[in-house]
XYZ file of C-alpha atoms in Angstrom:
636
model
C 5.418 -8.303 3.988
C 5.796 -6.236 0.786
C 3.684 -5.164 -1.666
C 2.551 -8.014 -4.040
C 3.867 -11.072 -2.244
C 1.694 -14.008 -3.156
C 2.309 -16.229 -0.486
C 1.236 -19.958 -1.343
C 1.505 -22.337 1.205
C -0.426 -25.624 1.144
C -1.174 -26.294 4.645
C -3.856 -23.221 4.391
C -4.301 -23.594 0.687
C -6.013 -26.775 0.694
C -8.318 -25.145 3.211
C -9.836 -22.520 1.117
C -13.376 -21.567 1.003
C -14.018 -21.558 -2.302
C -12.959 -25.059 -2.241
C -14.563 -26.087 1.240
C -17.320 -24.030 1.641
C -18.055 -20.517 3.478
C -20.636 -22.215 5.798
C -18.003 -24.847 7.648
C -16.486 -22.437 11.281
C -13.770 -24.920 11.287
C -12.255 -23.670 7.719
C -12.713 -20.341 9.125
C -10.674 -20.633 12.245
C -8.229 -22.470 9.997
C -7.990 -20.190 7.563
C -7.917 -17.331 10.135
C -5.301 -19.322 12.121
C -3.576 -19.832 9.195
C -3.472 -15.933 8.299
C -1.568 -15.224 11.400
C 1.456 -17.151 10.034
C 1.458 -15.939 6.580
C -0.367 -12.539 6.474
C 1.181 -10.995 9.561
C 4.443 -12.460 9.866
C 6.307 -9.573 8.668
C 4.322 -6.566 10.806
C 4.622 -8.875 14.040
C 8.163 -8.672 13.692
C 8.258 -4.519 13.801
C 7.964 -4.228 17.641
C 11.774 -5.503 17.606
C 13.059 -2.465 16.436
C 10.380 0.097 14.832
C 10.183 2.261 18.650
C 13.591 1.901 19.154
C 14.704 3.646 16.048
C 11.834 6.002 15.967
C 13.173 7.031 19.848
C 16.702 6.656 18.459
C 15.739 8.921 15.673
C 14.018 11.437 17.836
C 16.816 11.450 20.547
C 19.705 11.534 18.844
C 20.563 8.152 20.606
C 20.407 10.003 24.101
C 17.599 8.934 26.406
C 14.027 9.756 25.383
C 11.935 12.520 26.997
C 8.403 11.608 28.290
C 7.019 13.714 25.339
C 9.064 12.133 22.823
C 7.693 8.534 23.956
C 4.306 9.900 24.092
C 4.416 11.656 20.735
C 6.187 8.370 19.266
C 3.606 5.717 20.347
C 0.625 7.851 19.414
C 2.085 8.114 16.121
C 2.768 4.374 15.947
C -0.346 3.194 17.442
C -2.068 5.578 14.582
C -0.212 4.918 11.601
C -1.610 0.901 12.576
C -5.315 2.502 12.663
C -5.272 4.269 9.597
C -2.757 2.876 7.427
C -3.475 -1.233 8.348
C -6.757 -0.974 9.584
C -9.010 1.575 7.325
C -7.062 1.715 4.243
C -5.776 -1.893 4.157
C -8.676 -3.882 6.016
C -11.907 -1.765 4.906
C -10.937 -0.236 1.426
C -7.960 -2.032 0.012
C -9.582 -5.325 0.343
C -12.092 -5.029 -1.754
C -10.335 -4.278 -4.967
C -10.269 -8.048 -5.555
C -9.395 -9.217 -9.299
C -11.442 -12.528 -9.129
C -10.414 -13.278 -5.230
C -7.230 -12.336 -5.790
C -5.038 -9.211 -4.329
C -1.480 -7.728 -4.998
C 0.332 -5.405 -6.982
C -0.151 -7.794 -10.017
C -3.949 -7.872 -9.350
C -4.357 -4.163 -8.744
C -2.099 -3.315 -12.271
C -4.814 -5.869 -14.213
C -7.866 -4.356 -13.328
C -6.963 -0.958 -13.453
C -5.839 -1.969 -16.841
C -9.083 -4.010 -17.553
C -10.916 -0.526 -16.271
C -8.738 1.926 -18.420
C -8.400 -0.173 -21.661
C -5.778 1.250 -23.982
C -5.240 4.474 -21.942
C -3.858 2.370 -19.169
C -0.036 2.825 -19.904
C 0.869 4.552 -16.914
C -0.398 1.628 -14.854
C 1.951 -0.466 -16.163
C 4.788 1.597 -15.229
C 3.504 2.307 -11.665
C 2.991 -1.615 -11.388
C 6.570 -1.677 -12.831
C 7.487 0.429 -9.799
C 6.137 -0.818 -7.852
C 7.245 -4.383 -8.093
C 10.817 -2.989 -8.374
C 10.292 -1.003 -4.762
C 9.035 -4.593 -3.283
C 12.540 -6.696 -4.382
C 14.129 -3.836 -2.593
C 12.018 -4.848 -0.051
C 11.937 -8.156 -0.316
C 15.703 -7.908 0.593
C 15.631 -5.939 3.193
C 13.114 -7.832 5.041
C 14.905 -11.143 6.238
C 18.483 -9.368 6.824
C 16.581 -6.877 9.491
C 14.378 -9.286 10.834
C 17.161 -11.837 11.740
C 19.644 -9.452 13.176
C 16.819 -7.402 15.118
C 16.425 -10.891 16.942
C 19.877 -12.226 17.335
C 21.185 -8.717 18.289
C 18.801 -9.634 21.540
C 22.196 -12.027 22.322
C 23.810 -8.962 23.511
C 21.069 -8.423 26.296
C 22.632 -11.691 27.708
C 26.169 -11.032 27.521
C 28.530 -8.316 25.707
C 30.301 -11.542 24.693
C 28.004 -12.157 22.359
C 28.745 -8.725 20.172
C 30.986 -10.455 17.699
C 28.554 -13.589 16.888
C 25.465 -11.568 16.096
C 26.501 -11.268 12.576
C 28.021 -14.788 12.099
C 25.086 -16.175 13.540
C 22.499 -13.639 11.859
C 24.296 -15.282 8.438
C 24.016 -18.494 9.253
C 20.620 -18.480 10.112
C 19.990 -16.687 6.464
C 22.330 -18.664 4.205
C 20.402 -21.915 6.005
C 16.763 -20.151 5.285
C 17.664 -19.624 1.349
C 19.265 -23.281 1.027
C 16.140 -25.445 1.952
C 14.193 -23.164 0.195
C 14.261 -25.712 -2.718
C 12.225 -28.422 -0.643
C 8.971 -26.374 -0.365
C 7.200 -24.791 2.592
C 4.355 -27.467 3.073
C 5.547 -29.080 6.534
C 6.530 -26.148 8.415
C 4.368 -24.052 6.822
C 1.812 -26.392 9.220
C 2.985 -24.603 12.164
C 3.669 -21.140 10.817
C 0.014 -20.387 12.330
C 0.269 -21.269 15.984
C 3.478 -20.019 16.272
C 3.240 -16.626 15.435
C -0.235 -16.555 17.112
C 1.747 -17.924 20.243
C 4.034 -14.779 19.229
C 1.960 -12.312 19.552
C 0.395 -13.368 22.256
C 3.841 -13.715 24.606
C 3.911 -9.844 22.591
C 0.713 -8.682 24.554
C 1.349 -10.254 28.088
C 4.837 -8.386 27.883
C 3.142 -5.157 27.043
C 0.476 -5.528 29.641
C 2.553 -6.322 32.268
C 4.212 -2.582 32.049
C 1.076 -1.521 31.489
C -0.527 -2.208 34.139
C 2.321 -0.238 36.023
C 2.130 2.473 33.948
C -1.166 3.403 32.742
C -0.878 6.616 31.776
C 0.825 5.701 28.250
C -3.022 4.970 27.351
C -3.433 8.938 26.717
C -0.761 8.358 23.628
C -3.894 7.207 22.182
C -4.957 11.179 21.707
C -3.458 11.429 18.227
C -2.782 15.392 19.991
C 0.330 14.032 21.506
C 1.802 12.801 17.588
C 0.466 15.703 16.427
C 2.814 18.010 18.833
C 5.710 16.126 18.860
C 5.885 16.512 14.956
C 5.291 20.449 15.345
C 7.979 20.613 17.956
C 10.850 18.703 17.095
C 11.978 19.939 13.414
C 14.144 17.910 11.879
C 14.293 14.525 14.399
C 10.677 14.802 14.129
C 10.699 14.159 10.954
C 13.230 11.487 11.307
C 11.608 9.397 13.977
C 8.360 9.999 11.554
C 10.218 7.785 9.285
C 11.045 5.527 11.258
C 7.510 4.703 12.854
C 6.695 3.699 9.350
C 8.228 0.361 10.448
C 5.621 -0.736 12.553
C 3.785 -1.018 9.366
C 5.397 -2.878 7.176
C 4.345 -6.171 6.159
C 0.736 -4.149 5.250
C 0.851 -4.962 2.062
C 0.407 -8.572 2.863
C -3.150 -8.484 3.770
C -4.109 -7.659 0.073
C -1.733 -9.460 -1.517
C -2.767 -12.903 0.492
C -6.344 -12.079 -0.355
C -6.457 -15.039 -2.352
C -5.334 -17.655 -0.171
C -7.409 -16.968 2.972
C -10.355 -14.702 1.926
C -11.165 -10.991 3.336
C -13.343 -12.208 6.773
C -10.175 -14.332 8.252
C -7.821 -11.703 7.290
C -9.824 -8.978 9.134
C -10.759 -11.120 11.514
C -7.185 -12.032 12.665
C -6.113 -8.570 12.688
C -9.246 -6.804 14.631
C -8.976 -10.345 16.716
C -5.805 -10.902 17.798
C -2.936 -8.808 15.614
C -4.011 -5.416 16.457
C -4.215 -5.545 19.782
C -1.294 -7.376 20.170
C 0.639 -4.907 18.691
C -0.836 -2.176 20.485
C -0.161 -3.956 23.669
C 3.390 -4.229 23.102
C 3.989 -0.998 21.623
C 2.043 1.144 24.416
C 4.008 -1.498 27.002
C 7.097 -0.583 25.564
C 6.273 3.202 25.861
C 4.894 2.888 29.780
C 8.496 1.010 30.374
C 10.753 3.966 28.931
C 8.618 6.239 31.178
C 9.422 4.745 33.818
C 13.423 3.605 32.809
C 14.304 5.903 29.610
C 17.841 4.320 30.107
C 16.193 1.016 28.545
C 15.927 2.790 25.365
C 19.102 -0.063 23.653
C 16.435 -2.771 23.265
C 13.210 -1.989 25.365
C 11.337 -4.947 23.507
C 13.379 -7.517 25.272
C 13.455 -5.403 28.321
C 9.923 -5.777 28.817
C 10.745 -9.763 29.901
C 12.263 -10.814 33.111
C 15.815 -11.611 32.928
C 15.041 -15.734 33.145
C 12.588 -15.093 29.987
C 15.361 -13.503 27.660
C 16.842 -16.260 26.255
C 13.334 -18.131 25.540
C 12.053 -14.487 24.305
C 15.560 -14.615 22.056
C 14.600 -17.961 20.619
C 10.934 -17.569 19.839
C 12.061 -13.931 17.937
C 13.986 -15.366 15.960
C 11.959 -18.382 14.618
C 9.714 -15.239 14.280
C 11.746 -13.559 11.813
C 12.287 -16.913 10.203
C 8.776 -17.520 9.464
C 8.325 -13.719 8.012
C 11.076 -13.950 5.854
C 10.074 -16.886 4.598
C 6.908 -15.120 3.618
C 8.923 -13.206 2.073
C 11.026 -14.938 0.208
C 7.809 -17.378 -1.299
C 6.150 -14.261 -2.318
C 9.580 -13.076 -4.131
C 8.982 -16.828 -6.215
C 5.425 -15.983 -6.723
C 5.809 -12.220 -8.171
C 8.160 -13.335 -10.097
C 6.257 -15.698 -11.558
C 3.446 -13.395 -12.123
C 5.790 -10.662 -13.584
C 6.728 -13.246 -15.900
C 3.225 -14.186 -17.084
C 2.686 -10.672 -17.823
C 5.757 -9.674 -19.732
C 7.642 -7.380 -17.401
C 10.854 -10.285 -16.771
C 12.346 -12.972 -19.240
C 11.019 -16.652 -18.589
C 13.070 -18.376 -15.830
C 12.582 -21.711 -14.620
C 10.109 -22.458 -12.254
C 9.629 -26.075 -10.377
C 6.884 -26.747 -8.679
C 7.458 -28.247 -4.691
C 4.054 -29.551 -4.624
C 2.264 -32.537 -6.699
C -0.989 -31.159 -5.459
C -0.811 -27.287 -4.749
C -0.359 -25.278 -7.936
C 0.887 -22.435 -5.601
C 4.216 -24.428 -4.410
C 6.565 -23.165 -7.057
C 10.501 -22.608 -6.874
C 12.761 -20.548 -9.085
C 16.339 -21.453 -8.524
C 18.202 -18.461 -10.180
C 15.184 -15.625 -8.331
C 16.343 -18.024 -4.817
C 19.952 -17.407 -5.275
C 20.447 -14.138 -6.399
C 18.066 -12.703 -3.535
C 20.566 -14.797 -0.915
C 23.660 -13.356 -2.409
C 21.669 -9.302 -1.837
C 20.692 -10.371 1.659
C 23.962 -11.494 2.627
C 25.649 -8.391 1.045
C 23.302 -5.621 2.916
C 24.058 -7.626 6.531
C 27.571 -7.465 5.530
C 27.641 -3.792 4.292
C 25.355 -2.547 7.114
C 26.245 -5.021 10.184
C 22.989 -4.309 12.533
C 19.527 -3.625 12.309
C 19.576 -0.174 12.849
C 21.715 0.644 9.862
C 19.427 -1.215 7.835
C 16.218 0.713 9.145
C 17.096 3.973 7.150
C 17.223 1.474 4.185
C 13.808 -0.128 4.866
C 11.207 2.988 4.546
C 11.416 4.104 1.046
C 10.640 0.960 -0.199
C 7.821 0.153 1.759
C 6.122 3.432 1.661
C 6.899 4.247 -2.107
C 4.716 0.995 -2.469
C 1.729 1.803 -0.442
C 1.506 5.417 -2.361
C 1.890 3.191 -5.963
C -0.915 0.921 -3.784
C -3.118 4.160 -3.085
C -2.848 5.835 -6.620
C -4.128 2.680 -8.408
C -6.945 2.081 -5.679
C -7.869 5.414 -6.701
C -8.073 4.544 -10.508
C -10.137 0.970 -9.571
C -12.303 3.171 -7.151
C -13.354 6.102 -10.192
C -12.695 3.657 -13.364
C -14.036 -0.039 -12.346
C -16.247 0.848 -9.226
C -17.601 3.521 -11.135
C -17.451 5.929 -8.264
C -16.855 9.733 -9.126
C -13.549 11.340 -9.098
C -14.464 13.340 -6.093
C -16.011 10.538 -3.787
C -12.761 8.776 -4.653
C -10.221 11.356 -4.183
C -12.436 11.881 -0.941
C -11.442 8.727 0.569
C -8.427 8.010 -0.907
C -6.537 10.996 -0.973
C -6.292 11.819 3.010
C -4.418 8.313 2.994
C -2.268 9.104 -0.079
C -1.193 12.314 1.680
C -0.105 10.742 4.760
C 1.737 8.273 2.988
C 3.948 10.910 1.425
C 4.593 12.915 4.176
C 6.138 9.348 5.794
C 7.762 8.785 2.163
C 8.965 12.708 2.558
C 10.072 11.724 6.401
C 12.101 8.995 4.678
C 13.597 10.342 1.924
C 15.821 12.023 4.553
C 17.414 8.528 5.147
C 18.582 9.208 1.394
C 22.540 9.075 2.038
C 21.777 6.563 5.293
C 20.571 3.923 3.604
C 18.006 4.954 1.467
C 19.342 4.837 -1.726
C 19.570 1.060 -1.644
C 15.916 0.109 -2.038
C 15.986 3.309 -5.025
C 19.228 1.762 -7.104
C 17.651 -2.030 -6.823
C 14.270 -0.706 -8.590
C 15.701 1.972 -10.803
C 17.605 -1.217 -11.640
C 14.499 -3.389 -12.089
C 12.595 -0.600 -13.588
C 15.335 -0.424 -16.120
C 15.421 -3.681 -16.789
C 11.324 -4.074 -17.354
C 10.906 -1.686 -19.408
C 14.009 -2.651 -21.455
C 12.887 -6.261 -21.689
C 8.859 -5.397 -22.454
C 10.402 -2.661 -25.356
C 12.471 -5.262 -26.544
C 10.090 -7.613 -27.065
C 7.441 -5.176 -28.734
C 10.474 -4.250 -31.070
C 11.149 -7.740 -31.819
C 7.387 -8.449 -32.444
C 7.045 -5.788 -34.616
C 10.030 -6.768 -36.916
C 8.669 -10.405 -36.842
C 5.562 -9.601 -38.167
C 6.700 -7.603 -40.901
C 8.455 -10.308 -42.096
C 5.911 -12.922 -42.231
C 2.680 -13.768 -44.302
C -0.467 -13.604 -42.950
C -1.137 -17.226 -42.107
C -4.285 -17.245 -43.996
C -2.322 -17.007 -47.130
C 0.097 -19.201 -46.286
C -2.036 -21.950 -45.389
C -3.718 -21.582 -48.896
C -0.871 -21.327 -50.489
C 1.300 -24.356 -48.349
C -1.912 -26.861 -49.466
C -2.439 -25.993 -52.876
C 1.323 -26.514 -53.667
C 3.616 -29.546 -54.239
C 4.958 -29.862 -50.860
C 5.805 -32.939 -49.613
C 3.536 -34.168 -46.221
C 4.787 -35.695 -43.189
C 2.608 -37.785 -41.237
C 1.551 -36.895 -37.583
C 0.644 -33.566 -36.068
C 3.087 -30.474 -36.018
C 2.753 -27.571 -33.286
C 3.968 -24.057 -34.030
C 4.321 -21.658 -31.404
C 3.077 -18.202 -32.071
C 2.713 -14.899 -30.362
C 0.661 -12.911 -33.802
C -2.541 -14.264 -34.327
C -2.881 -13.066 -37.983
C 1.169 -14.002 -38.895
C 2.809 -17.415 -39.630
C 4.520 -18.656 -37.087
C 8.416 -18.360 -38.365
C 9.442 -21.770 -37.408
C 6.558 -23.204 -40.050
C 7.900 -20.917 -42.771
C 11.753 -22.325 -42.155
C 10.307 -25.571 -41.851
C 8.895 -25.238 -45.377
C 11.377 -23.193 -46.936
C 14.497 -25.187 -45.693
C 13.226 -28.829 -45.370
C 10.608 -28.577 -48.003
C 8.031 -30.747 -45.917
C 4.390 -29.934 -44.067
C 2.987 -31.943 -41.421
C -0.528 -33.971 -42.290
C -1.548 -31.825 -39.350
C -0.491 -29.070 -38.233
C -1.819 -27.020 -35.034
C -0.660 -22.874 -34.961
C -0.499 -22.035 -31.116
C -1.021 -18.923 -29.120
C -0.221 -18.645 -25.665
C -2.439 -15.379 -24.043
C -2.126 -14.232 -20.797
C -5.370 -13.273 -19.393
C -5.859 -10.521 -16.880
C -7.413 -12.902 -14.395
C -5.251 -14.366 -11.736
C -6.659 -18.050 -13.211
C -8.546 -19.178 -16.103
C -11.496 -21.410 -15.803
C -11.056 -24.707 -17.259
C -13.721 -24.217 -19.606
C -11.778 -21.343 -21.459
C -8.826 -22.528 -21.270
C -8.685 -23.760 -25.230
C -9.947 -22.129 -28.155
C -9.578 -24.161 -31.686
C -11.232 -22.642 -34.958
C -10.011 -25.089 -38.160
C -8.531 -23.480 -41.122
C -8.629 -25.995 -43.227
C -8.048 -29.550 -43.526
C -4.115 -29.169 -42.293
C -4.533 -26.270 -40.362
C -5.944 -25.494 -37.171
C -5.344 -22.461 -34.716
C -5.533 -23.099 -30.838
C -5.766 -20.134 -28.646
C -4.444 -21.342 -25.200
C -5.242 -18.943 -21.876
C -3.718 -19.106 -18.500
C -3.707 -16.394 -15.652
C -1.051 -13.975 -14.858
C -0.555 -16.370 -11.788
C -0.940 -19.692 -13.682
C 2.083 -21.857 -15.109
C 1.913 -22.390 -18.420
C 2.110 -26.144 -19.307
C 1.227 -26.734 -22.939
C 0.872 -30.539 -23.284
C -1.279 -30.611 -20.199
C -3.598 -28.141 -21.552
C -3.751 -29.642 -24.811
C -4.422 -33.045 -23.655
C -7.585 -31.870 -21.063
C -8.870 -30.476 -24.880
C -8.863 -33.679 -26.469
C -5.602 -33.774 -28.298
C -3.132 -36.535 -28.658
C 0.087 -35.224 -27.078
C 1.624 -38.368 -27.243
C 2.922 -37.726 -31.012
C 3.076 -33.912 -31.324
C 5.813 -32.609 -32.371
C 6.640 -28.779 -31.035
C 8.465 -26.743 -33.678
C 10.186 -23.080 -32.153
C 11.845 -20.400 -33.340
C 15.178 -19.943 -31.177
C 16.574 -16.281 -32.143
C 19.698 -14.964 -32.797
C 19.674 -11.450 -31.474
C 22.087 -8.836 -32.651
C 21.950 -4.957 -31.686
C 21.759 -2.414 -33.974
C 22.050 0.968 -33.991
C 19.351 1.454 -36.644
C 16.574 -0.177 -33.676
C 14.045 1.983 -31.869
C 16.266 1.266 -28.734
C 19.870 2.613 -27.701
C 22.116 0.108 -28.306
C 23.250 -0.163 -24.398
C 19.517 -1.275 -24.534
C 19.612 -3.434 -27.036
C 23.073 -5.262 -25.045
C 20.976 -5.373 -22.072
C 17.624 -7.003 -23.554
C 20.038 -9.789 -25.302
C 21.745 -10.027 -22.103
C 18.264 -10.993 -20.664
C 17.054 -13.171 -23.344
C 20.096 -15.303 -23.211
C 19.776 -16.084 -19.655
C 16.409 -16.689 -20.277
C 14.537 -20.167 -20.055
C 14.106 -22.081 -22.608
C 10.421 -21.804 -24.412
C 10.435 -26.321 -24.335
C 11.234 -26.163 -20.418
C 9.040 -22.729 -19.747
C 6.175 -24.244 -21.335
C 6.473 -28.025 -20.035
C 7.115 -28.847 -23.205
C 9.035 -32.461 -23.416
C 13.082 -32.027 -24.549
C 12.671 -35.410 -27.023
C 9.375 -33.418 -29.006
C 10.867 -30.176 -29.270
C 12.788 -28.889 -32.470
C 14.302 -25.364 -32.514
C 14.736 -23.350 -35.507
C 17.160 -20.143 -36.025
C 16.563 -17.441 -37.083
C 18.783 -14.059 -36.737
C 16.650 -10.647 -35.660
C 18.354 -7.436 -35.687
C 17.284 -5.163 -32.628
């Protein structure tokens, strides 16, 4: 799974330690169990189709050469060892921001650790959750047709329904996506488990025939291929990096099952699962190169293909609904941290926090997925589009372990270019390998996050611009508290809330209120919402109030980058009577401007995105019948 997907399912959720206790073995095994589904959905689904096109790739479609297959699985069986396992399992774990892990995660603390030098962090985070939509989209639409092109295996009469049925299967994914994950999310574990294990018994079973595949294990064999094949080396070198996608995942569901299950389940069972399979694959195209169309359903007996058919694809179900839960969740987070307009977010859950929805994000990802298995028909046209994306993220992953490593571990510049940079450097040589795939395929994980990229920066300029104008409009709230109590202005009863986002400035809706209706509340609270760098804000900190004066009170409210904001709980765990508030926000009128600091094709866009944005009242929880909007026209 990409780069930053927060899965959250409850079945595991409810289970962590933190919440259960490191000392029971049961939530371990439950939570490592539970891992299996989740974490490694996406990376147990590679064996369909990562040898194949690396061979394909290599070959030229022609059948492979002993020294191709041995050069191809040591480079597979590698990239696993020190891609997953050392970078992923022993360094990139332990960048945790408060337990948690994920593009997101990474961007905050190397911003924490860099202060207000840490611009260029943004944008790689930017990137970097751009490169993982690109991903994100890529990931069920290959997945499902690598498994239901196994139909063919059966019959040639099945040639024509592999892409009705691949659609079908998709379009029914995305559509009960809206009911939450928490009952088969219960099985997602065992399942895949089961899945990899059916993986390593095929594998073995060649083998065992075969034995000499084992020497693929002398990373010599890689080494040579590479040297002697030009070109098609370099292709089938992009195409390995397939049997590691879905790495990302065991950082970015950190959070939800802890670093000792993680690593657990894939020294355990993953890893040599995979190996298995991949080095049984490679002793079976010794032996029958002609087998090179689909050697990981060759490896079954013919009365096992149709079961082996069936179990893939319920595979490929349960990664891209990884997948596709993550896309909710980064979303979410990109949200809390300015980088996307608000969009609305339901929650599937009334007891896991995690279980959120967002219609529009749901949608719009079907309506990409079904395009690309339209435009590209099979998984092997897809796989040229698959690599960039995936290993432009684990270089963006790489670079900011580096800055965590020298900034916030405090470890010097050359310990940590030491250790990371021999993984950074293999990473681009795959991204180099890749970039080949440009005119194949390529450029459609590049356009969606140039797109993205576009659009985030756009939307966080925008709304710096914006903030900027606002405050040089307004009074400093000091001021105009003094100045709003001392005068004749008629009082309201009850208590008035004013949303902010200036802590010195007051709030615009409070100023119309004055100026046009010529009334002040007996009470009146001035909010601001802050997005902490923490994934979640303790409950002690959540609410700030410091009193003004008699009518005036200011209430700093925090929640995490992967919290949802919901103002009238917050207020009422602090003591206040929500029952009577009344919310008071500014809605406003945007109009570009030439005379802005942004092009005015910008300026189109960021209105473009702020009128399909939520509204503040539903973003916020706040209740429709206690809400009242104010205009007020902003030229950007």
């Amino acid at each position: 799974m990409p780069a930053g997907a927060q899965t959250e399912f409850p079945a595991v959720q409810t289970l962590l330690p933190s919440e259960t206790g490191h000392g029971s073995k049961t939530t371990f095994w439950a939570l490592t169990l539970g891992s299996v589904g989740v974490v490694y959905g996406d990376i147990g689904t590679s064996p369909l189709y990562a040898l194949k096109e690396s061979l394909h790739a290599a070959s030229g479609g022609q059948a492979p050469t002993r020294e191709m297959v041995f050069g191809v699985v040591s480079l597979i069986l590698w990239a696993l060892i020190l891609i997953v396992t050392l970078k992923y399992v022993f360094i990139v774990m332990r960048a945790d921001n408060d337990g948690e892990g994920g593009t997101p995660s990474l961007v905050a603390l190397a911003q924490r650790a860099l202060g207000r030098s840490g611009g260029f962090v943004l944008v790689l985070g930017m990137v970097g959750i751009s490169l993982f939509y690109g991903d994100a989209i890529i990931t069920p639409a290959i997945s499902v047709l690598s498994a239901v092109e196994g139909l063919k295996l059966a019959t040639p009469a099945f040639d024509p329904y592999v892409l009705p049925l691949s659609l079908a299967i998709l379009i029914g994914l995305f559509t009960v996506q809206s009911h939450g994950t928490a009952r088969v999310a219960t099985f997602f574990g065992p399942i895949t488990a089961f899945w990899f294990l059916v993986m390593a018994l095929g594998g073995l079973s060649h083998l065992v025939e075969n034995p000499s595949i084992l020497a693929a294990f002398n990373p010599a064999h890689g080494i040579a291929f590479l040297l002697t094949h030009g070109t098609a080396g370099l292709l089938a070198l992009g195409a390995v990096f397939l049997a590691v996608t879905g790495a990302e995942a065991l950082y970015a569901d950190m959070g939800h099952f802890g670093r000792s299950p993680i690593r657990t389940a894939w020294l355990g069972l993953v890893l040599p699962a995979l190996a298995l399979n991949y080095l049984g694959q490679g002793a079976m195209l010794l032996a029958h190169p002609d087998r090179i169309e689909n050697p990981f359903f060759l490896l079954y007996p013919s009365w096992a293909l149709l079961p082996m058919i069936l179990l893939a694809t319920v595979a490929t179900i349960i990664a891209s609904q990884a997948v596709i839960t993550g896309t909710f969740s980064i979303t979410q987070q990109a949200m809390q941290l300015g980088l996307l307009p608000r969009m609305r977010v339901q929650r599937t859950s009334e007891t896991e926090k995690g279980q959120i929805y967002i219609p529009r994000v749901n949608w719009w990802l079907l309506a990409a997925v079904v395009f690309l298995a339209v435009l590209f028909k099979s998984s092997s046209a897809l796989a040229a589009a698959y690599g960039i994306a995936v290993t432009g993220d684990m270089v963006i992953t790489a670079t900011l372990v580096f800055v965590v490593a020298w900034r916030f571990w405090r470890w010097s510049p050359a310990l940590a270019a030491l250790v990371i940079a021999p993984f950074l450097l293999v990473e681009l040589v795959f991204l180099s390998a890749n970039a080949l795939k440009l005119l194949h395929g390529g450029w459609v994980p590049l356009t969606i996050g140039a797109g993205l990229v576009t659009a985030m920066w756009t939307w966080r300029r925008g709304s710096a611009l914006i903030a900027a104008e606002i405050h040089r409009r307004r009074v400093p709230l000091s001021d105009f508290a003094r100045m709003a109590e001392t005068g004749s202005i008629l009082r309201a009863p009850g208590t008035a809330v004013f949303l902010t986002g200036s802590p010195d400035d007051a709030p615009g809706a409070l100023m119309h209120n004055v100026k046009h209706n010529h009334v002040l509340h007996a009470r009146n609270l001035i909010l601001h919402v802050v997005t902490d760098d923490l994934p979640r804000v303790p409950e002690p900190d959540r609410v700030t109030v410091r009193r003004l004066s008699d009518a005036f009170s200011y209430v700093t409210l925090r929640f995490g980058f992967m919290e949802l904001p919901d103002l009238p709980t917050a207020l009422a765990a602090a003591g206040f009577d929500t029952v009577n508030l009344s919310y008071f926000l500014t809605r406003r009128v945007l109009v570009a401007s030439p005379e802005t600091g942004m092009p005015v094709w910008q300026d189109r866009l960021y209105i473009a995105m702020a009128l399909a944005a939520t509204d503040a009242s539903r973003y916020f929880r706040i209740p429709a019948d206690r809400a009242v909007e104010i205009g007020a026209r902003i030229d950007i």
